[in-house]
CSV table of C-alpha atoms in Angstrom, one decimal:
chain,number,residue,atom,x,y,z
A,1,MET,CA,-19.8,-20.7,22.0
A,2,THR,CA,-20.4,-21.2,18.3
A,3,ASP,CA,-18.1,-20.3,15.4
A,4,ALA,CA,-18.6,-17.3,13.2
A,5,TYR,CA,-17.9,-17.7,9.5
A,6,ILE,CA,-17.4,-15.4,6.5
A,7,TYR,CA,-19.8,-16.4,3.7
A,8,ASP,CA,-19.2,-13.5,1.4
A,9,ALA,CA,-17.0,-10.4,1.1
A,10,LEU,CA,-17.3,-7.6,-1.5
A,11,ARG,CA,-16.5,-4.0,-2.0
A,12,THR,CA,-17.0,-1.1,-4.4
A,13,PRO,CA,-14.1,0.3,-6.5
A,14,ARG,CA,-12.4,3.2,-4.7
A,15,GLY,CA,-13.2,6.6,-6.4
A,16,LYS,CA,-10.7,9.5,-6.3
A,17,GLY,CA,-12.5,11.3,-3.5
A,18,ARG,CA,-12.5,14.6,-5.4
A,19,LYS,CA,-15.1,16.6,-7.3
A,20,ASP,CA,-13.8,15.1,-10.5
A,21,GLY,CA,-13.9,11.6,-9.1
A,22,SER,CA,-16.4,9.1,-10.6
A,23,LEU,CA,-18.3,8.6,-7.4
A,24,HIS,CA,-18.6,12.2,-6.4
A,25,GLU,CA,-22.3,12.4,-7.3
A,26,VAL,CA,-23.1,9.2,-5.4
A,27,THR,CA,-24.2,9.7,-1.8
A,28,SER,CA,-23.0,7.7,1.2
A,29,VAL,CA,-26.5,6.2,1.6
A,30,ARG,CA,-26.7,5.2,-2.0
A,31,LEU,CA,-23.3,3.6,-2.2
A,32,SER,CA,-24.0,1.7,1.1
A,33,ALA,CA,-27.4,0.6,-0.3
A,34,LEU,CA,-25.8,-0.7,-3.5
A,35,THR,CA,-23.3,-2.7,-1.4
A,36,LEU,CA,-26.0,-4.2,0.7
A,37,ASN,CA,-28.0,-5.1,-2.4
A,38,ALA,CA,-25.0,-6.9,-3.8
A,39,ILE,CA,-24.7,-9.0,-0.7
A,40,LYS,CA,-28.4,-9.7,-0.8
A,41,GLU,CA,-28.5,-10.7,-4.4
A,42,ARG,CA,-25.3,-12.8,-4.4
A,43,ASN,CA,-26.5,-14.8,-1.5
A,44,ASN,CA,-30.2,-15.0,-2.2
A,45,LEU,CA,-31.2,-13.5,1.1
A,46,GLU,CA,-35.0,-13.0,1.6
A,47,GLY,CA,-37.0,-11.6,4.4
A,48,HIS,CA,-35.5,-11.1,7.9
A,49,ALA,CA,-32.4,-13.1,6.9
A,50,VAL,CA,-29.8,-11.3,9.1
A,51,GLU,CA,-30.1,-10.0,12.6
A,52,ASP,CA,-28.6,-6.6,11.9
A,53,VAL,CA,-26.5,-4.4,9.6
A,54,ILE,CA,-23.4,-3.1,11.5
A,55,TRP,CA,-21.9,-0.3,9.5
A,56,GLY,CA,-18.8,1.7,10.2
A,57,ASN,CA,-18.1,5.2,9.1
A,58,VAL,CA,-15.9,7.9,10.6
A,59,THR,CA,-17.1,11.4,9.8
A,60,GLN,CA,-20.7,11.0,11.1
A,61,VAL,CA,-22.1,14.4,10.0
A,62,MET,CA,-24.3,15.7,7.2
A,63,GLU,CA,-25.2,12.8,4.8
A,64,GLN,CA,-23.2,10.4,6.9
A,65,GLY,CA,-24.9,11.6,10.1
A,66,GLY,CA,-27.7,10.1,12.1
A,67,CYS,CA,-27.7,6.3,12.0
A,68,LEU,CA,-26.4,5.8,8.5
A,69,ALA,CA,-26.7,2.0,8.8
A,70,ARG,CA,-30.4,2.2,9.2
A,71,SER,CA,-30.7,4.8,6.4
A,72,ALA,CA,-28.8,2.4,4.2
A,73,VAL,CA,-31.1,-0.5,5.0
A,74,LEU,CA,-34.2,1.5,4.2
A,75,ALA,CA,-32.6,2.7,0.9
A,76,SER,CA,-31.7,-0.9,0.0
A,77,ASP,CA,-33.7,-3.9,-1.0
A,78,LEU,CA,-33.3,-5.5,2.4
A,79,ASP,CA,-36.3,-6.2,4.5
A,80,GLU,CA,-37.3,-3.2,6.7
A,81,ARG,CA,-37.3,-5.5,9.7
A,82,ILE,CA,-33.5,-5.6,9.6
A,83,PRO,CA,-32.3,-2.8,11.8
A,84,GLY,CA,-28.9,-0.9,11.5
A,85,LEU,CA,-26.1,0.1,13.8
A,86,ALA,CA,-23.6,2.8,12.9
A,87,ILE,CA,-20.3,2.6,14.7
A,88,ASN,CA,-17.0,4.6,14.7
A,89,ARG,CA,-13.6,3.4,15.7
A,90,PHE,CA,-11.9,5.8,13.2
A,91,CYS,CA,-9.9,3.9,10.6
A,92,ALA,CA,-10.8,0.5,12.0
A,93,SER,CA,-14.6,1.2,11.9
A,94,GLY,CA,-15.2,-1.3,9.1
A,95,MET,CA,-13.1,-4.0,10.8
A,96,GLU,CA,-14.8,-3.3,14.2
A,97,ALA,CA,-18.2,-3.8,12.5
A,98,VAL,CA,-17.0,-7.2,11.3
A,99,ASN,CA,-15.5,-8.1,14.6
A,100,LEU,CA,-18.6,-7.0,16.5
A,101,ALA,CA,-20.8,-9.1,14.2
A,102,ALA,CA,-18.6,-12.1,14.6
A,103,ASN,CA,-18.6,-11.9,18.3
A,104,GLN,CA,-22.4,-11.4,18.4
A,105,VAL,CA,-22.7,-14.6,16.3
A,106,LYS,CA,-20.3,-16.4,18.6
A,107,GLY,CA,-22.2,-15.3,21.6
A,108,GLY,CA,-25.5,-16.5,20.2
A,109,ALA,CA,-27.1,-13.1,19.6
A,110,GLY,CA,-28.4,-13.9,16.1
A,111,ASP,CA,-27.4,-16.3,13.4
A,112,ALA,CA,-26.1,-13.8,10.8
A,113,TYR,CA,-25.1,-10.2,10.2
A,114,ILE,CA,-24.0,-7.9,7.4
A,115,ALA,CA,-21.0,-5.9,8.5
A,116,GLY,CA,-18.8,-3.3,6.8
A,117,GLY,CA,-18.6,0.4,6.2
A,118,VAL,CA,-18.5,3.4,4.0
A,119,GLU,CA,-16.7,6.7,3.6
A,120,MET,CA,-17.4,9.3,1.0
A,121,MET,CA,-14.4,11.5,1.6
A,122,GLY,CA,-15.0,13.6,-1.5
A,123,ARG,CA,-18.5,14.6,-0.2
A,124,VAL,CA,-18.0,14.7,3.6
A,125,ALA,CA,-14.6,16.2,4.5
A,126,MET,CA,-12.4,14.4,6.9
A,127,GLY,CA,-12.4,16.2,10.2
A,128,SER,CA,-15.6,18.1,9.5
A,129,ASP,CA,-17.2,16.6,12.6
A,130,GLY,CA,-14.9,18.7,14.9
A,131,ALA,CA,-13.5,15.8,17.1
A,132,ALA,CA,-12.8,16.8,20.7
A,133,ILE,CA,-9.3,15.2,20.6
A,134,ALA,CA,-8.3,17.8,18.0
A,135,VAL,CA,-10.3,20.9,18.9
A,136,ASP,CA,-10.9,20.9,22.7
A,137,PRO,CA,-7.8,22.5,24.1
A,138,SER,CA,-8.2,20.9,27.5
A,139,LEU,CA,-7.9,17.5,25.9
A,140,ALA,CA,-5.6,18.2,23.0
A,141,MET,CA,-3.0,19.8,25.3
A,142,GLU,CA,-3.2,17.1,27.9
A,143,THR,CA,-2.7,14.4,25.3
A,144,TYR,CA,0.0,16.3,23.3
A,145,PHE,CA,-2.2,16.1,20.2
A,146,VAL,CA,-0.6,16.3,16.8
A,147,PRO,CA,-2.1,15.5,13.3
A,148,GLN,CA,-1.7,12.0,12.0
A,149,GLY,CA,0.9,13.0,9.4
A,150,ILE,CA,3.1,14.3,12.2
A,151,SER,CA,2.6,11.1,14.1
A,152,ALA,CA,3.7,9.1,11.0
A,153,ASP,CA,6.9,11.2,10.8
A,154,ILE,CA,7.5,10.7,14.5
A,155,ILE,CA,7.4,6.9,13.9
A,156,ALA,CA,9.9,7.3,11.1
A,157,THR,CA,12.2,9.4,13.3
A,158,GLU,CA,11.8,7.1,16.4
A,159,TYR,CA,12.4,3.9,14.5
A,160,GLY,CA,15.0,5.1,11.9
A,161,PHE,CA,13.1,4.9,8.6
A,162,THR,CA,14.3,7.0,5.7
A,163,ARG,CA,12.4,8.7,3.0
A,164,ASP,CA,13.9,6.3,0.5
A,165,GLN,CA,12.6,3.3,2.4
A,166,ALA,CA,9.1,4.9,2.6
A,167,ASP,CA,9.2,5.8,-1.1
A,168,ALA,CA,10.3,2.2,-2.0
A,169,LEU,CA,7.4,0.8,-0.1
A,170,ALA,CA,5.0,3.2,-1.8
A,171,MET,CA,6.4,2.3,-5.3
A,172,GLU,CA,6.0,-1.4,-4.5
A,173,SER,CA,2.4,-0.8,-3.3
A,174,GLN,CA,1.6,0.7,-6.7
A,175,ARG,CA,3.3,-2.1,-8.6
A,176,ARG,CA,1.5,-4.8,-6.7
A,177,ALA,CA,-1.9,-3.1,-7.0
A,178,ALA,CA,-1.4,-2.7,-10.8
A,179,LYS,CA,-0.4,-6.4,-11.1
A,180,ALA,CA,-3.4,-7.5,-9.0
A,181,TRP,CA,-5.8,-5.6,-11.3
A,182,GLU,CA,-4.0,-6.9,-14.4
A,183,GLU,CA,-4.4,-10.5,-13.2
A,184,LYS,CA,-8.0,-9.8,-12.2
A,185,ARG,CA,-7.3,-10.9,-8.6
A,186,PHE,CA,-10.1,-8.6,-7.3
A,187,GLU,CA,-12.7,-9.9,-9.9
A,188,LYS,CA,-14.9,-11.8,-7.5
A,189,SER,CA,-14.9,-9.1,-4.8
A,190,VAL,CA,-15.3,-5.8,-6.6
A,191,ILE,CA,-18.8,-4.8,-7.7
A,192,THR,CA,-19.5,-2.3,-10.4
A,193,VAL,CA,-21.2,0.9,-9.3
A,194,ARG,CA,-24.0,1.7,-11.7
A,195,ASP,CA,-26.3,4.7,-12.1
A,196,GLN,CA,-30.1,4.6,-11.8
A,197,ASN,CA,-30.3,3.5,-15.5
A,198,GLY,CA,-28.0,0.6,-14.9
A,199,LEU,CA,-25.1,2.1,-16.7
A,200,PRO,CA,-21.6,1.7,-15.2
A,201,ILE,CA,-20.1,4.6,-13.2
A,202,LEU,CA,-17.0,2.9,-11.9
A,203,ASP,CA,-15.6,-0.7,-12.1
A,204,HIS,CA,-12.0,-0.2,-11.0
A,205,ASP,CA,-9.9,1.6,-8.3
A,206,GLU,CA,-9.3,4.9,-10.0
A,207,TYR,CA,-6.8,6.4,-7.6
A,208,MET,CA,-3.9,4.2,-8.7
A,209,ARG,CA,-0.8,5.6,-10.3
A,210,PRO,CA,0.9,2.5,-11.8
A,211,GLY,CA,3.7,4.5,-13.4
A,212,THR,CA,5.0,5.7,-10.1
A,213,ASP,CA,8.8,5.5,-9.7
A,214,MET,CA,11.4,6.7,-7.2
A,215,GLN,CA,12.1,9.8,-9.3
A,216,THR,CA,8.5,10.9,-9.3
A,217,LEU,CA,8.2,10.3,-5.5
A,218,GLY,CA,11.4,12.1,-4.9
A,219,SER,CA,10.1,15.3,-6.5
A,220,LEU,CA,7.3,15.6,-3.9
A,221,ASN,CA,7.6,17.9,-1.0
A,222,PRO,CA,7.1,16.6,2.6
A,223,ALA,CA,3.4,17.2,3.3
A,224,PHE,CA,3.7,17.8,7.1
A,225,GLN,CA,7.0,19.7,7.4
A,226,MET,CA,5.4,23.2,7.4
A,227,MET,CA,2.8,22.5,10.0
A,228,GLY,CA,5.5,20.8,12.1
A,229,GLU,CA,8.3,23.3,11.9
A,230,GLN,CA,6.3,26.6,11.4
A,231,MET,CA,2.8,27.4,12.4
A,232,PRO,CA,1.2,25.8,14.3
A,233,GLY,CA,4.5,24.2,15.3
A,234,PHE,CA,3.4,20.6,16.0
A,235,ASP,CA,7.0,19.4,16.1
A,236,LYS,CA,7.5,21.4,19.4
A,237,VAL,CA,4.5,19.6,20.8
A,238,ALA,CA,5.9,16.2,19.9
A,239,MET,CA,9.3,17.0,21.3
A,240,LEU,CA,7.7,18.1,24.6
A,241,LYS,CA,6.3,14.5,24.8
A,242,TYR,CA,9.5,12.9,23.4
A,243,PRO,CA,12.4,15.1,24.6
A,244,HIS,CA,15.0,12.5,23.4
A,245,LEU,CA,14.1,13.5,19.8
A,246,GLU,CA,16.3,16.3,18.6
A,247,ARG,CA,14.1,16.9,15.5
A,248,ILE,CA,11.3,15.3,13.6
A,249,ASN,CA,12.4,13.8,10.2
A,250,HIS,CA,9.5,14.7,7.8
A,251,ILE,CA,9.5,11.9,5.2
A,252,HIS,CA,5.8,11.5,4.3
A,253,HIS,CA,4.1,13.1,1.4
A,254,ALA,CA,1.2,12.5,-0.9
A,255,GLY,CA,2.9,9.6,-2.7
A,256,ASN,CA,3.8,7.5,0.4
A,257,SER,CA,0.6,8.2,2.4
A,258,SER,CA,-2.9,6.8,1.9
A,259,GLY,CA,-5.1,8.3,-0.7
A,260,ILE,CA,-8.3,10.2,0.1
A,261,VAL,CA,-11.0,8.2,-1.7
A,262,ASP,CA,-14.7,7.1,-1.7
A,263,GLY,CA,-15.7,3.5,-1.1
A,264,ALA,CA,-17.8,0.9,0.7
A,265,ALA,CA,-17.4,-2.8,1.7
A,266,ALA,CA,-19.5,-5.5,3.2
A,267,LEU,CA,-19.1,-9.0,4.6
A,268,LEU,CA,-21.8,-11.6,5.3
A,269,ILE,CA,-21.0,-13.2,8.7
A,270,GLY,CA,-23.0,-16.1,10.1
A,271,ASN,CA,-23.0,-19.4,12.1
A,272,LYS,CA,-23.1,-22.9,10.6
A,273,ALA,CA,-26.9,-23.1,10.9
A,274,PHE,CA,-27.3,-19.9,8.8
A,275,GLY,CA,-25.2,-21.4,6.0
A,276,GLU,CA,-27.1,-24.6,6.0
A,277,LYS,CA,-30.4,-22.9,6.0
A,278,HIS,CA,-29.5,-20.7,3.0
A,279,GLY,CA,-27.4,-23.2,1.1
A,280,LEU,CA,-24.2,-21.2,1.5
A,281,LYS,CA,-20.7,-22.5,1.9
A,282,PRO,CA,-18.4,-20.7,4.5
A,283,ARG,CA,-15.2,-19.4,3.1
A,284,ALA,CA,-13.4,-18.7,6.4
A,285,ARG,CA,-13.8,-18.8,10.1
A,286,ILE,CA,-13.1,-15.6,12.2
A,287,LYS,CA,-10.7,-17.1,14.6
A,288,ALA,CA,-10.0,-14.1,16.8
A,289,THR,CA,-10.5,-10.4,17.2
A,290,ALA,CA,-8.6,-7.8,19.3
A,291,LYS,CA,-8.4,-4.1,20.0
A,292,ILE,CA,-6.1,-2.0,22.1
A,293,GLY,CA,-5.3,1.6,23.2
A,294,THR,CA,-1.8,3.1,22.6
A,295,ASP,CA,0.1,6.4,23.0
A,296,PRO,CA,-2.2,9.1,21.5
A,297,THR,CA,0.6,11.3,20.3
A,298,ILE,CA,2.7,8.9,18.2
A,299,MET,CA,-0.8,7.4,17.6
A,300,LEU,CA,-0.2,5.1,14.7
A,301,THR,CA,1.8,2.3,16.3
A,302,GLY,CA,-1.3,0.2,17.2
A,303,PRO,CA,-0.7,-2.7,14.7
A,304,VAL,CA,2.3,-3.9,16.7
A,305,PRO,CA,0.8,-4.2,20.3
A,306,VAL,CA,-2.6,-5.4,19.0
A,307,THR,CA,-0.9,-8.1,17.0
A,308,GLU,CA,1.1,-9.1,20.0
A,309,LYS,CA,-2.1,-9.2,22.0
A,310,ILE,CA,-4.2,-11.2,19.6
A,311,LEU,CA,-1.4,-13.8,19.1
A,312,ALA,CA,-0.8,-14.1,22.9
A,313,ASP,CA,-4.5,-14.4,23.6
A,314,ASN,CA,-4.9,-17.3,21.2
A,315,GLY,CA,-1.6,-19.1,21.9
A,316,MET,CA,-0.2,-18.3,18.5
A,317,GLN,CA,3.2,-17.1,17.2
A,318,ILE,CA,3.8,-14.7,14.3
A,319,GLY,CA,5.1,-17.7,12.3
A,320,ASP,CA,1.6,-19.2,12.5
A,321,ILE,CA,0.3,-16.4,10.1
A,322,ASP,CA,0.6,-17.1,6.4
A,323,LEU,CA,-0.3,-13.7,5.1
A,324,PHE,CA,-0.8,-10.2,6.5
A,325,GLU,CA,-2.8,-7.1,5.6
A,326,VAL,CA,-1.5,-4.0,7.4
A,327,ASN,CA,-3.3,-0.9,6.4
A,328,GLU,CA,-1.0,1.5,4.6
A,329,ALA,CA,-2.2,4.7,6.3
A,330,PHE,CA,1.4,5.9,6.0
A,331,ALA,CA,4.5,4.1,4.8
A,332,SER,CA,6.1,4.2,8.3
A,333,VAL,CA,3.2,2.2,9.8
A,334,VAL,CA,3.9,-0.8,7.6
A,335,LEU,CA,7.7,-0.4,7.9
A,336,ARG,CA,7.3,-0.5,11.7
A,337,PHE,CA,5.2,-3.6,11.6
A,338,GLN,CA,7.7,-5.4,9.4
A,339,GLN,CA,10.5,-4.3,11.7
A,340,ALA,CA,8.8,-5.3,14.9
A,341,PHE,CA,8.0,-8.8,13.8
A,342,ASP,CA,10.8,-9.4,11.2
A,343,VAL,CA,8.2,-10.6,8.7
A,344,ASP,CA,9.0,-11.2,5.1
A,345,PRO,CA,7.7,-8.1,3.1
A,346,GLU,CA,6.5,-10.5,0.4
A,347,LEU,CA,3.8,-11.7,2.9
A,348,VAL,CA,2.5,-8.3,3.7
A,349,ASN,CA,-0.1,-6.5,1.5
A,350,VAL,CA,0.5,-8.8,-1.4
A,351,ASN,CA,-1.8,-6.9,-3.7
A,352,GLY,CA,-0.8,-3.4,-2.7
A,353,GLY,CA,-2.7,-1.2,-0.2
A,354,SER,CA,-4.1,2.1,0.7
A,355,ILE,CA,-1.1,4.1,-0.6
A,356,ALA,CA,-1.9,2.8,-4.1
A,357,MET,CA,-5.7,2.4,-4.0
A,358,GLY,CA,-6.8,4.7,-1.3
A,359,HIS,CA,-8.2,4.6,2.2
A,360,PRO,CA,-12.0,5.2,2.5
A,361,LEU,CA,-11.8,5.5,6.3
A,362,GLY,CA,-15.0,3.7,7.4
A,363,ALA,CA,-14.7,0.9,4.8
A,364,THR,CA,-11.0,0.0,4.8
A,365,GLY,CA,-11.1,-2.4,7.8
A,366,ALA,CA,-13.7,-4.5,6.0
A,367,ILE,CA,-11.9,-4.1,2.6
A,368,ILE,CA,-8.6,-5.6,3.9
A,369,ILE,CA,-10.3,-8.6,5.6
A,370,GLY,CA,-11.9,-9.4,2.2
A,371,THR,CA,-8.7,-8.8,0.3
A,372,LEU,CA,-6.9,-11.1,2.8
A,373,LEU,CA,-9.5,-13.8,2.3
A,374,ASP,CA,-9.2,-13.6,-1.5
A,375,GLU,CA,-5.5,-13.9,-1.3
A,376,LEU,CA,-5.5,-16.8,1.1
A,377,GLU,CA,-7.7,-18.6,-1.4
A,378,ARG,CA,-5.6,-17.6,-4.4
A,379,GLN,CA,-2.4,-18.9,-2.8
A,380,ASP,CA,-4.1,-21.9,-1.1
A,381,LYS,CA,-2.9,-20.7,2.3
A,382,GLN,CA,-4.7,-21.1,5.6
A,383,THR,CA,-4.4,-18.3,8.1
A,384,GLY,CA,-4.3,-14.5,7.8
A,385,LEU,CA,-4.1,-11.5,10.0
A,386,ALA,CA,-5.5,-8.0,9.2
A,387,THR,CA,-4.7,-5.0,11.3
A,388,LEU,CA,-4.9,-1.2,11.2
A,389,CYS,CA,-3.6,1.8,13.1
A,390,ILE,CA,-6.3,4.1,14.5
A,391,ALA,CA,-6.5,7.8,15.2
A,392,SER,CA,-6.0,9.0,18.8
A,393,GLY,CA,-3.9,5.9,19.6
A,394,MET,CA,-5.6,2.5,19.1
A,395,GLY,CA,-5.1,-0.7,17.1
A,396,ALA,CA,-7.4,-3.4,15.9
A,397,ALA,CA,-6.8,-6.9,14.4
A,398,THR,CA,-8.6,-9.9,13.1
A,399,ILE,CA,-7.4,-13.4,12.4
A,400,ILE,CA,-9.2,-15.5,9.9
A,401,GLU,CA,-8.8,-19.2,8.9
A,402,ARG,CA,-10.0,-20.8,5.7
A,403,VAL,CA,-12.4,-23.7,6.1
């Protein structure tokens, strides 16, 4: 089995994901094509240079429907002989695209792939695909389905996290993200989105609120309390599943949950021969990948068991990891990860995360792998782990090593 290397990693800035957001007039296909073009240009790829484009996105309807990956290839400057594969593992779709590409390379099914994902949440509303887990009563009732925000509050209740702890993590995410942009830590990875005349549309993450403080966060009402305690009463559903909980402590709100944004990201994955052929130097090796299923009601605890799995499968300990990227879907997800492994918070999400910059569902998994690689290089460290919680109860993880 051959090694799979990361040769390049880039992303677009994250737009606000609203009608007044800078990327609102940019379609999913166009943003994807711009990202693919940037990979092509930066690495001088010509002809049938890669085996496939594997592209993650979650809400696969309307402009994101069909095989968006193939549409993006045809809309880009890539050779039409390169096919496309659209995949969906909810919030880990971008990571799963990268992991699938790496494992294809390791298994000898092609020398190189472009992998990543996109989500235009301001144009294609989250949940508009009518997922069976949420709308089919026979499945939803059997699995004790609750919305993700309720799941995040269940985690806070089960593991004893307070609103102040969640708000402090959110404030720190904003501080770190602002510092990262100030110090131009994303400079080599973030591409400018331009219009058809070449004029810049967006060159920075526009969702950030760098002035956020505890007082501001304290003024926000819990986002999921009403749907939990009143109609449709999801707290009762949760307590049927977890009768030891006397009540659900609703600590999450817009300020300590991930932002709804637009964005895309791509990585160039290949074997050693590919790099030699194209004169490219590998930046990191994809050492290991993993995925796991978890309790579908509490739903968002996946980063813990999938990290345990990927470490055990590869004979590693948590102390072997230098830096971590744990997607900030909700504050309690990261708090639980830090609690479970007793990791230093200074090693987790060094440059902020989705609370500050937003979570474009299908792209985030690829974004955090790229961010992790950049930070390993900046700090001259060796090994990093990226992981995400996933809707309906799953977890995914990737370990990378610099070369």
